Amino acid sequence: MSNQRRLEKSAALAERAELVIPGGVNSSLRTLDPPLAFVRAEGAYVWDADGNKYVDYNGAFGPIILGHGDPRVAELAFAAVQDMDLMGAGVVELEVRLAEKLRELIPSAQKVLFANSGSEATYHAIRVSRAWTGRRKLVKFQGCYHGWHDYTSANVISAVEKLGVTDPTSAGVLPQSLEELIVLRFNDVEQLEKTMMREGQEIAAVILEPIIHTIGCVIPSQEFMVALRRTCTEHGAMLIFDEVVTGFRHDLGGYQAICGVTPDLTTMGKAIANGYPVAALCGRADVMDRFNTRLEGDVAFGGTFNGHPLVMAASLATVELLEADGRAIHRRLYAMGERMRRGLDEITERLGIPARPTSFGSVFVNYFTERPVHNFDDALTNDAELYVGLHRGLIERGFFMIPLNLKRNHLSASHSDDDLDRTLEAAEDVLVDLAARRTRPGGVASAP
Ligand code: PMP
């Protein structure tokens, strides 16, 4: 595919959309320039309305782990709703089976509740932590995202002048909710320890993405993970792992199964049902028993669509496939992620472009910086123009990577070695182009 790809039908649909949907999209970060409307997705590929085909590396921001439209997932999901669409009273067996499965797989999961989105899961995790501890304060880390609600709507992708101060991600957030938020630097054990020493008695919970995938791929040190567990235990604060991206994607037991540090509460979403809308909150039985799904519980938990048979069955099918052949899919996902990281490393090295290709399992990014990225400050040194320029150039050549700074790529079991080889070839082509334009005054720096 070349720069000449036709996009008339996408443009026409985007125009119609803008008249009735603010901005023409249903979630922030979905806006594409030029606009693209997708009409079909299968395996590793997606097609836009004008018939252009792309290898998809966005994977809907993470859910697609098996590949788009996995037939086994679709078969079980649709069979489930043929038996029963939604009763919304009592429990169905699929809910019990999936909760049992998660308890078996996730170290922290003694009990499980289902919701529809990651935001709901993190919201409930924080609320029950406040109820359990009788405290208000919440610790989060600069660069982590935990959903759209007021509890954590600050300090995600902040401008450099906003580091160290409260930086709301939205207008209309209740200021009092952000007053209870303490924002710390990821991987900074000393700052964590000092904060817990000083304010630990007032802190209800510490919440984090165990790998910060919101700003690409920021891997925690083991020392940091151990310090999180130790300080939370010492000061009676809940430790919440937000595994909405990492859960199932890096391991069926989440990142906690990899690092051996068990939080009190865990949130899961995205990849647990390969594209069907479901999330889970799991954790210590005593804490989970505070929810008013038990008659004696005093922490509200509700949702008309919670535990919907369609998504319960989709998730059970996803687990079944990921467990098959001694978890062969995960081995392949890890090998592919490594291949992309190495490939990008070789290319940027050969071209003399300062870069830090980074991956964990099936997630990879190509930071353009000399610095290894251990926290948000390091991520800020990434050259955003090159980062977005690479993604844009790849889209023009038929490889869809979301054209946003610091946003990550996801591999699925459907990507082939040939897909990866072609992607790396195209990436080299784009980078040669970007490097050439960069050396000319008024080149990349002034380009959109
Ligand atoms: N936590 C993390 C780590 C996420 O990446 C996201 C979504 N990007 C959420 C929570 C919120 O999930 P949802 O969009 O399903 O509400």
Short mmCIF file of C-alpha atoms and ligand atoms in Angstrom, two decimals:
data_model
loop_
_atom_site.label_atom_id
_atom_site.label_comp_id
_atom_site.label_asym_id
_atom_site.label_seq_id
_atom_site.Cartn_x
_atom_site.Cartn_y
_atom_site.Cartn_z
CA MET A 1 0.00 0.00 0.00
CA SER A 2 1.30 3.47 -0.71
CA ASN A 3 0.54 7.02 0.28
CA GLN A 4 -2.00 7.02 -2.52
CA ARG A 5 -4.46 4.75 -0.76
CA ARG A 6 -8.04 5.88 -1.29
CA LEU A 7 -9.97 6.91 1.78
CA GLU A 8 -13.16 8.43 0.35
CA LYS A 9 -15.59 6.06 2.03
CA SER A 10 -13.86 6.44 5.40
CA ALA A 11 -13.99 10.21 5.01
CA ALA A 12 -17.69 10.17 4.13
CA LEU A 13 -18.56 8.07 7.18
CA ALA A 14 -16.43 10.25 9.44
CA GLU A 15 -18.30 13.31 8.19
CA ARG A 16 -21.66 11.72 8.94
CA ALA A 17 -20.40 10.60 12.36
CA GLU A 18 -19.31 14.08 13.35
CA LEU A 19 -22.82 15.39 12.90
CA VAL A 20 -24.26 13.07 15.53
CA ILE A 21 -21.35 11.90 17.70
CA PRO A 22 -19.14 14.56 19.31
CA GLY A 23 -15.86 14.37 17.40
CA GLY A 24 -17.24 11.41 15.48
CA VAL A 25 -15.86 8.75 17.84
CA ASN A 26 -17.07 7.04 21.00
CA SER A 27 -13.92 7.15 23.09
CA SER A 28 -11.11 9.68 23.35
CA LEU A 29 -7.94 8.66 21.48
CA ARG A 30 -9.97 7.04 18.69
CA THR A 31 -9.79 10.06 16.40
CA LEU A 32 -7.65 9.34 13.35
CA ASP A 33 -6.21 11.85 10.91
CA PRO A 34 -6.90 11.19 8.08
CA PRO A 35 -10.10 9.57 9.35
CA LEU A 36 -10.41 5.83 8.98
CA ALA A 37 -13.55 3.76 9.36
CA PHE A 38 -13.00 0.04 9.65
CA VAL A 39 -15.53 -2.42 8.30
CA ARG A 40 -13.97 -5.83 8.84
CA ALA A 41 -11.51 -7.57 11.16
CA GLU A 42 -10.23 -11.12 10.94
CA GLY A 43 -7.20 -12.68 12.62
CA ALA A 44 -4.31 -10.22 12.45
CA TYR A 45 -5.93 -8.07 9.77
CA VAL A 46 -8.42 -5.22 9.54
CA TRP A 47 -9.96 -3.58 6.47
CA ASP A 48 -11.13 0.00 6.12
CA ALA A 49 -14.28 1.13 4.31
CA ASP A 50 -12.35 1.67 1.06
CA GLY A 51 -11.01 -1.88 1.09
CA ASN A 52 -7.47 -1.12 2.29
CA LYS A 53 -6.05 -3.97 4.36
CA TYR A 54 -3.80 -3.49 7.41
CA VAL A 55 -1.91 -5.75 9.78
CA ASP A 56 -3.40 -4.60 13.09
CA TYR A 57 -1.03 -3.86 15.96
CA ASN A 58 -3.48 -1.84 18.03
CA GLY A 59 -5.67 -4.81 18.90
CA ALA A 60 -8.38 -2.41 20.15
CA PHE A 61 -5.87 -1.07 22.73
CA GLY A 62 -5.22 -4.55 24.09
CA PRO A 63 -8.17 -6.95 24.15
CA ILE A 64 -7.34 -8.84 20.97
CA ILE A 65 -4.95 -11.57 22.13
CA LEU A 66 -6.05 -14.53 19.99
CA GLY A 67 -6.75 -12.51 16.88
CA HIS A 68 -9.86 -10.75 15.63
CA GLY A 69 -13.10 -12.71 15.41
CA ASP A 70 -11.76 -15.92 16.86
CA PRO A 71 -14.31 -18.54 15.70
CA ARG A 72 -14.21 -20.62 18.91
CA VAL A 73 -14.87 -17.54 21.06
CA ALA A 74 -17.70 -16.40 18.80
CA GLU A 75 -19.24 -19.89 18.71
CA LEU A 76 -19.38 -20.27 22.50
CA ALA A 77 -20.48 -16.67 23.06
CA PHE A 78 -23.37 -16.90 20.62
CA ALA A 79 -24.38 -20.36 21.83
CA ALA A 80 -24.63 -18.90 25.34
CA VAL A 81 -27.00 -16.11 24.33
CA GLN A 82 -29.10 -18.50 22.34
CA ASP A 83 -29.70 -20.37 25.59
CA MET A 84 -30.33 -17.17 27.48
CA ASP A 85 -29.69 -13.53 26.67
CA LEU A 86 -29.88 -11.86 30.08
CA MET A 87 -31.82 -12.82 33.16
CA GLY A 88 -30.31 -10.33 35.58
CA ALA A 89 -31.52 -12.17 38.66
CA GLY A 90 -29.73 -14.89 40.55
CA VAL A 91 -26.62 -16.37 38.94
CA VAL A 92 -25.91 -18.39 35.81
CA GLU A 93 -23.45 -21.27 35.73
CA LEU A 94 -21.14 -19.48 33.31
CA GLU A 95 -20.48 -16.80 35.97
CA VAL A 96 -19.55 -19.45 38.51
CA ARG A 97 -17.32 -21.31 36.08
CA LEU A 98 -15.42 -18.17 35.10
CA ALA A 99 -15.01 -17.03 38.72
CA GLU A 100 -13.71 -20.50 39.63
CA LYS A 101 -11.29 -20.34 36.72
CA LEU A 102 -9.96 -16.92 37.70
CA ARG A 103 -9.54 -18.07 41.29
CA GLU A 104 -7.50 -21.01 40.04
CA LEU A 105 -5.31 -18.84 37.80
CA ILE A 106 -4.75 -15.51 39.60
CA PRO A 107 -2.72 -15.64 42.83
CA SER A 108 -4.68 -12.84 44.58
CA ALA A 109 -8.13 -14.04 43.50
CA GLN A 110 -9.92 -15.64 46.43
CA LYS A 111 -13.22 -14.14 45.32
CA VAL A 112 -14.28 -12.51 42.04
CA LEU A 113 -16.90 -10.02 40.83
CA PHE A 114 -17.63 -9.16 37.20
CA ALA A 115 -18.28 -5.76 35.62
CA ASN A 116 -18.30 -4.43 32.08
CA SER A 117 -15.23 -2.21 31.88
CA GLY A 118 -11.85 -1.70 33.46
CA SER A 119 -12.94 1.68 34.82
CA GLU A 120 -15.74 0.07 36.81
CA ALA A 121 -13.35 -2.50 38.24
CA THR A 122 -10.78 0.06 39.42
CA TYR A 123 -13.54 2.29 40.81
CA HIS A 124 -14.91 -0.54 42.93
CA ALA A 125 -11.41 -1.62 44.01
CA ILE A 126 -10.71 1.87 45.33
CA ARG A 127 -14.08 2.28 46.98
CA VAL A 128 -13.88 -1.03 48.84
CA SER A 129 -10.33 -0.14 49.92
CA ARG A 130 -11.61 3.09 51.45
CA ALA A 131 -14.41 1.24 53.20
CA TRP A 132 -12.07 -1.50 54.46
CA THR A 133 -9.43 0.86 55.83
CA GLY A 134 -11.68 3.75 56.86
CA ARG A 135 -9.12 6.03 55.13
CA ARG A 136 -9.34 8.41 52.19
CA LYS A 137 -5.95 8.86 50.56
CA LEU A 138 -4.90 7.03 47.44
CA VAL A 139 -1.44 6.63 45.95
CA LYS A 140 -1.04 6.40 42.18
CA PHE A 141 1.97 6.73 39.91
CA GLN A 142 2.69 9.34 37.26
CA GLY A 143 1.88 7.85 33.85
CA CYS A 144 -0.58 5.18 35.02
CA TYR A 145 -4.18 5.22 33.79
CA HIS A 146 -6.95 3.51 35.71
CA GLY A 147 -10.09 4.58 33.85
CA TRP A 148 -12.22 7.66 33.45
CA HIS A 149 -13.70 8.12 36.96
CA ASP A 150 -12.85 10.97 39.32
CA TYR A 151 -10.87 8.85 41.79
CA THR A 152 -7.76 8.64 39.61
CA SER A 153 -8.32 11.23 36.86
CA ALA A 154 -4.97 12.98 37.14
CA ASN A 155 -1.32 12.70 36.16
CA VAL A 156 -1.51 10.28 33.28
CA ILE A 157 0.33 11.77 30.29
CA SER A 158 1.37 15.08 31.84
CA ALA A 159 3.31 17.94 30.29
CA VAL A 160 6.75 18.43 31.78
CA GLU A 161 5.67 21.53 33.73
CA LYS A 162 2.89 19.48 35.38
CA LEU A 163 5.23 16.94 36.94
CA GLY A 164 5.01 17.05 40.72
CA VAL A 165 1.69 18.89 40.79
CA THR A 166 -1.87 17.61 40.46
CA ASP A 167 -2.66 17.45 36.76
CA PRO A 168 -6.34 16.59 36.17
CA THR A 169 -7.09 14.68 32.98
CA SER A 170 -10.54 16.18 32.67
CA ALA A 171 -12.59 19.25 33.39
CA GLY A 172 -15.44 18.64 35.79
CA VAL A 173 -13.55 16.29 38.11
CA LEU A 174 -14.53 16.80 41.74
CA PRO A 175 -11.52 18.67 43.18
CA GLN A 176 -11.94 16.96 46.57
CA SER A 177 -11.35 13.60 44.95
CA LEU A 178 -7.98 14.75 43.59
CA GLU A 179 -7.07 16.29 46.94
CA GLU A 180 -6.97 12.74 48.27
CA LEU A 181 -4.56 11.64 45.53
CA ILE A 182 -0.82 11.30 46.08
CA VAL A 183 1.13 10.93 42.84
CA LEU A 184 4.51 9.22 43.03
CA ARG A 185 7.31 8.29 40.63
CA PHE A 186 7.21 4.70 39.35
CA ASN A 187 10.17 2.52 40.32
CA ASP A 188 11.27 5.01 43.00
CA VAL A 189 11.56 2.87 46.13
CA GLU A 190 12.91 5.65 48.30
CA GLN A 191 10.07 8.05 47.51
CA LEU A 192 7.53 5.29 48.12
CA GLU A 193 9.06 4.37 51.47
CA LYS A 194 9.27 7.98 52.64
CA THR A 195 5.67 8.66 51.62
CA MET A 196 4.40 5.55 53.35
CA MET A 197 6.40 6.39 56.44
CA ARG A 198 4.97 9.92 56.51
CA GLU A 199 1.37 9.33 55.44
CA GLY A 200 0.88 5.55 55.51
CA GLN A 201 -1.70 5.73 58.31
CA GLU A 202 -3.99 7.80 56.08
CA ILE A 203 -3.53 5.83 52.88
CA ALA A 204 -6.38 3.53 51.88
CA ALA A 205 -4.69 2.02 48.83
CA VAL A 206 -1.78 2.10 46.45
CA ILE A 207 -2.86 1.43 42.88
CA LEU A 208 -0.61 0.80 39.90
CA GLU A 209 -0.30 -0.78 36.49
CA PRO A 210 2.39 -3.35 37.32
CA ILE A 211 3.86 -2.57 33.89
CA ILE A 212 2.93 0.96 32.80
CA HIS A 213 1.52 0.20 29.36
CA THR A 214 -0.33 3.52 29.24
CA ILE A 215 2.99 5.14 28.34
CA GLY A 216 4.32 2.24 26.33
CA CYS A 217 6.15 -0.41 28.29
CA VAL A 218 7.67 0.63 31.60
CA ILE A 219 8.77 -2.47 33.49
CA PRO A 220 9.01 -2.41 37.30
CA SER A 221 12.12 -3.43 39.18
CA GLN A 222 11.60 -6.43 41.43
CA GLU A 223 12.81 -4.30 44.33
CA PHE A 224 9.98 -1.83 43.64
CA MET A 225 7.35 -4.57 43.56
CA VAL A 226 8.61 -6.05 46.81
CA ALA A 227 8.70 -2.58 48.43
CA LEU A 228 5.09 -1.97 47.39
CA ARG A 229 3.96 -5.15 49.10
CA ARG A 230 6.06 -4.55 52.21
CA THR A 231 5.05 -0.91 52.77
CA CYS A 232 1.35 -1.57 52.14
CA THR A 233 1.36 -4.45 54.60
CA GLU A 234 3.30 -2.43 57.20
CA HIS A 235 0.89 0.50 57.01
CA GLY A 236 -2.36 -1.41 56.51
CA ALA A 237 -3.01 -0.03 53.02
CA MET A 238 -4.56 -2.09 50.24
CA LEU A 239 -2.26 -2.91 47.31
CA ILE A 240 -4.21 -2.86 44.03
CA PHE A 241 -2.70 -4.21 40.82
CA ASP A 242 -4.54 -2.80 37.83
CA GLU A 243 -3.95 -5.69 35.44
CA VAL A 244 -6.47 -4.48 32.86
CA VAL A 245 -3.75 -4.61 30.19
CA THR A 246 -1.33 -7.14 31.69
CA GLY A 247 -3.97 -9.68 32.83
CA PHE A 248 -4.05 -12.72 30.53
CA ARG A 249 -1.87 -10.85 28.03
CA HIS A 250 1.39 -11.52 29.83
CA ASP A 251 0.23 -14.52 31.83
CA LEU A 252 -3.08 -16.15 32.68
CA GLY A 253 -2.29 -15.26 36.29
CA GLY A 254 -1.45 -11.66 35.46
CA TYR A 255 1.88 -9.96 36.09
CA GLN A 256 1.57 -11.01 39.75
CA ALA A 257 2.11 -14.61 38.66
CA ILE A 258 5.33 -13.51 36.95
CA CYS A 259 6.80 -11.30 39.68
CA GLY A 260 5.60 -13.37 42.63
CA VAL A 261 4.19 -10.36 44.49
CA THR A 262 0.53 -10.77 45.40
CA PRO A 263 -1.67 -7.70 45.75
CA ASP A 264 -4.79 -7.50 47.93
CA LEU A 265 -7.01 -6.64 44.97
CA THR A 266 -6.66 -7.07 41.20
CA THR A 267 -8.54 -5.57 38.29
CA MET A 268 -8.72 -7.36 34.95
CA GLY A 269 -10.36 -6.50 31.63
CA LYS A 270 -9.37 -6.20 27.96
CA ALA A 271 -7.69 -9.49 26.94
CA ILE A 272 -9.72 -11.69 29.29
CA ALA A 273 -12.42 -12.10 26.63
CA ASN A 274 -10.57 -11.36 23.36
CA GLY A 275 -12.64 -8.29 22.49
CA TYR A 276 -15.92 -8.89 24.33
CA PRO A 277 -16.73 -6.28 26.98
CA VAL A 278 -16.02 -7.72 30.40
CA ALA A 279 -13.92 -6.84 33.43
CA ALA A 280 -13.25 -8.52 36.75
CA LEU A 281 -12.37 -7.41 40.23
CA CYS A 282 -10.77 -10.08 42.34
CA GLY A 283 -8.97 -10.27 45.64
CA ARG A 284 -8.90 -11.23 49.27
CA ALA A 285 -12.09 -12.95 50.36
CA ASP A 286 -12.45 -10.84 53.52
CA VAL A 287 -12.24 -7.58 51.54
CA MET A 288 -14.41 -8.77 48.65
CA ASP A 289 -17.03 -9.89 51.17
CA ARG A 290 -17.62 -6.24 52.05
CA PHE A 291 -19.58 -5.78 48.80
CA ASN A 292 -23.35 -5.69 49.15
CA THR A 293 -23.74 -8.55 46.71
CA ARG A 294 -23.71 -10.26 50.13
CA LEU A 295 -26.69 -9.32 52.24
CA GLU A 296 -24.39 -8.20 55.08
CA GLY A 297 -22.14 -6.22 52.74
CA ASP A 298 -21.99 -2.43 52.96
CA VAL A 299 -20.08 -1.44 49.79
CA ALA A 300 -22.39 -1.00 46.82
CA PHE A 301 -21.80 -3.14 43.77
CA GLY A 302 -24.27 -3.16 40.90
CA GLY A 303 -24.63 -3.37 37.16
CA THR A 304 -27.46 -4.45 34.90
CA PHE A 305 -25.13 -6.21 32.48
CA ASN A 306 -22.63 -7.65 35.00
CA GLY A 307 -21.90 -11.32 34.32
CA HIS A 308 -23.69 -11.28 30.95
CA PRO A 309 -23.73 -14.81 29.45
CA LEU A 310 -22.29 -13.54 26.15
CA VAL A 311 -19.10 -12.23 27.72
CA MET A 312 -18.78 -14.95 30.36
CA ALA A 313 -18.77 -17.56 27.59
CA ALA A 314 -16.36 -15.49 25.48
CA SER A 315 -13.97 -15.28 28.40
CA LEU A 316 -14.20 -18.99 29.19
CA ALA A 317 -13.45 -19.77 25.54
CA THR A 318 -10.48 -17.37 25.60
CA VAL A 319 -9.05 -19.06 28.71
CA GLU A 320 -9.54 -22.49 27.20
CA LEU A 321 -7.59 -21.52 24.09
CA LEU A 322 -4.83 -19.80 26.06
CA GLU A 323 -4.44 -22.84 28.33
CA ALA A 324 -4.20 -25.30 25.44
CA ASP A 325 -0.94 -27.16 24.69
CA GLY A 326 0.75 -26.05 27.90
CA ARG A 327 0.06 -22.38 27.11
CA ALA A 328 1.66 -22.58 23.65
CA ILE A 329 0.05 -19.28 22.62
CA HIS A 330 1.89 -17.37 25.32
CA ARG A 331 5.21 -18.88 24.31
CA ARG A 332 4.61 -17.77 20.75
CA LEU A 333 3.45 -14.29 21.81
CA TYR A 334 6.63 -13.82 23.84
CA ALA A 335 8.81 -15.01 20.95
CA MET A 336 7.08 -12.61 18.55
CA GLY A 337 7.44 -9.66 20.92
CA GLU A 338 11.13 -10.39 21.27
CA ARG A 339 11.48 -10.64 17.50
CA MET A 340 9.90 -7.21 17.01
CA ARG A 341 12.03 -5.63 19.71
CA ARG A 342 15.23 -7.11 18.29
CA GLY A 343 14.25 -6.22 14.74
CA LEU A 344 13.61 -2.60 15.67
CA ASP A 345 16.85 -2.55 17.64
CA GLU A 346 18.85 -3.74 14.63
CA ILE A 347 17.19 -1.27 12.28
CA THR A 348 17.59 1.81 14.50
CA GLU A 349 21.17 0.81 15.28
CA ARG A 350 21.98 0.39 11.59
CA LEU A 351 20.43 3.75 10.76
CA GLY A 352 22.14 5.46 13.69
CA ILE A 353 18.84 6.62 15.20
CA PRO A 354 18.89 6.85 19.01
CA ALA A 355 16.17 4.44 20.12
CA ARG A 356 15.17 2.11 22.92
CA PRO A 357 12.92 -0.55 21.47
CA THR A 358 11.25 -2.11 24.51
CA SER A 359 8.92 -5.05 24.90
CA PHE A 360 7.33 -7.29 27.45
CA GLY A 361 5.63 -10.41 26.12
CA SER A 362 3.36 -9.43 23.26
CA VAL A 363 3.55 -5.66 23.85
CA PHE A 364 6.27 -3.66 22.12
CA VAL A 365 7.15 -0.02 21.55
CA ASN A 366 9.98 1.86 19.95
CA TYR A 367 10.97 4.73 22.24
CA PHE A 368 13.15 7.25 20.48
CA THR A 369 15.49 8.22 23.29
CA GLU A 370 18.97 7.43 24.52
CA ARG A 371 17.62 6.73 28.01
CA PRO A 372 16.24 3.42 29.21
CA VAL A 373 12.65 4.14 30.24
CA HIS A 374 12.05 3.32 33.92
CA ASN A 375 9.47 5.98 34.72
CA PHE A 376 7.43 8.83 33.24
CA ASP A 377 10.34 11.32 33.35
CA ASP A 378 12.34 8.96 31.13
CA ALA A 379 9.36 8.52 28.78
CA LEU A 380 9.22 12.30 28.35
CA THR A 381 12.62 12.18 26.65
CA ASN A 382 11.03 10.17 23.83
CA ASP A 383 11.01 12.03 20.50
CA ALA A 384 7.26 12.27 19.90
CA GLU A 385 7.59 13.32 16.26
CA LEU A 386 9.64 10.28 15.35
CA TYR A 387 7.40 8.02 17.43
CA VAL A 388 4.19 9.20 15.81
CA GLY A 389 5.92 9.57 12.44
CA LEU A 390 6.87 5.88 12.47
CA HIS A 391 3.31 4.84 13.26
CA ARG A 392 1.88 7.15 10.59
CA GLY A 393 4.32 5.92 7.98
CA LEU A 394 3.43 2.34 8.82
CA ILE A 395 -0.29 3.01 8.52
CA GLU A 396 0.31 4.41 5.01
CA ARG A 397 2.08 1.14 4.17
CA GLY A 398 -0.64 -1.13 5.53
CA PHE A 399 0.43 -1.72 9.15
CA PHE A 400 -1.88 -0.20 11.74
CA MET A 401 -0.12 1.20 14.79
CA ILE A 402 -2.14 3.86 16.61
CA PRO A 403 -0.59 7.23 15.64
CA LEU A 404 -0.28 8.60 19.18
CA ASN A 405 2.81 9.33 21.21
CA LEU A 406 3.84 6.58 23.65
CA LYS A 407 0.97 4.29 22.65
CA ARG A 408 1.91 0.65 22.52
CA ASN A 409 1.54 -2.19 20.01
CA HIS A 410 -0.10 -5.52 20.78
CA LEU A 411 0.59 -8.81 19.06
CA SER A 412 -1.99 -11.55 18.81
CA ALA A 413 -1.73 -15.28 18.25
CA SER A 414 -2.89 -14.63 14.67
CA HIS A 415 0.14 -12.60 13.61
CA SER A 416 2.44 -14.61 11.36
CA ASP A 417 6.20 -14.49 11.05
CA ASP A 418 5.66 -13.13 7.56
CA ASP A 419 3.52 -10.29 8.97
CA LEU A 420 6.34 -9.40 11.35
CA ASP A 421 9.04 -9.54 8.67
CA ARG A 422 7.04 -7.31 6.36
CA THR A 423 6.37 -4.89 9.21
CA LEU A 424 10.06 -4.61 10.04
CA GLU A 425 10.92 -4.02 6.38
CA ALA A 426 8.31 -1.28 6.19
CA ALA A 427 9.52 0.21 9.48
CA GLU A 428 13.02 0.50 8.05
CA ASP A 429 11.62 2.20 4.96
CA VAL A 430 9.70 4.71 7.10
CA LEU A 431 12.66 5.41 9.35
CA VAL A 432 15.00 6.03 6.41
CA ASP A 433 12.45 8.50 5.14
CA LEU A 434 12.01 10.21 8.51
CA ALA A 435 15.76 10.42 9.11
CA ALA A 436 16.30 12.02 5.68
CA ARG A 437 13.57 14.60 6.24
CA ARG A 438 14.89 15.28 9.73
CA THR A 439 18.32 16.39 8.51
CA ARG A 440 16.70 19.07 6.34
CA PRO A 441 15.67 22.31 8.05
CA GLY A 442 11.90 22.49 8.33
CA GLY A 443 11.71 18.72 7.91
CA VAL A 444 9.98 16.43 10.38
CA ALA A 445 9.92 19.05 13.12
CA SER A 446 7.41 21.20 11.22
CA ALA A 447 5.53 18.35 9.55
CA PRO A 448 2.13 17.44 11.04
N1 PMP B 1 -6.77 0.38 33.59
C1 PMP B 1 -5.87 0.31 32.61
C2 PMP B 1 -4.46 -0.09 32.94
C3 PMP B 1 -6.23 0.58 31.29
O1 PMP B 1 -5.33 0.52 30.31
C4 PMP B 1 -7.59 0.91 31.02
C5 PMP B 1 -8.06 1.21 29.61
N2 PMP B 1 -7.14 1.64 28.73
C6 PMP B 1 -8.49 0.98 32.08
C7 PMP B 1 -8.06 0.69 33.35
C8 PMP B 1 -9.91 1.33 31.86
O2 PMP B 1 -10.55 0.31 31.21
P1 PMP B 1 -11.88 0.59 30.35
O3 PMP B 1 -11.47 1.44 29.18
O4 PMP B 1 -12.35 -0.79 29.97
O5 PMP B 1 -12.83 1.29 31.25
#
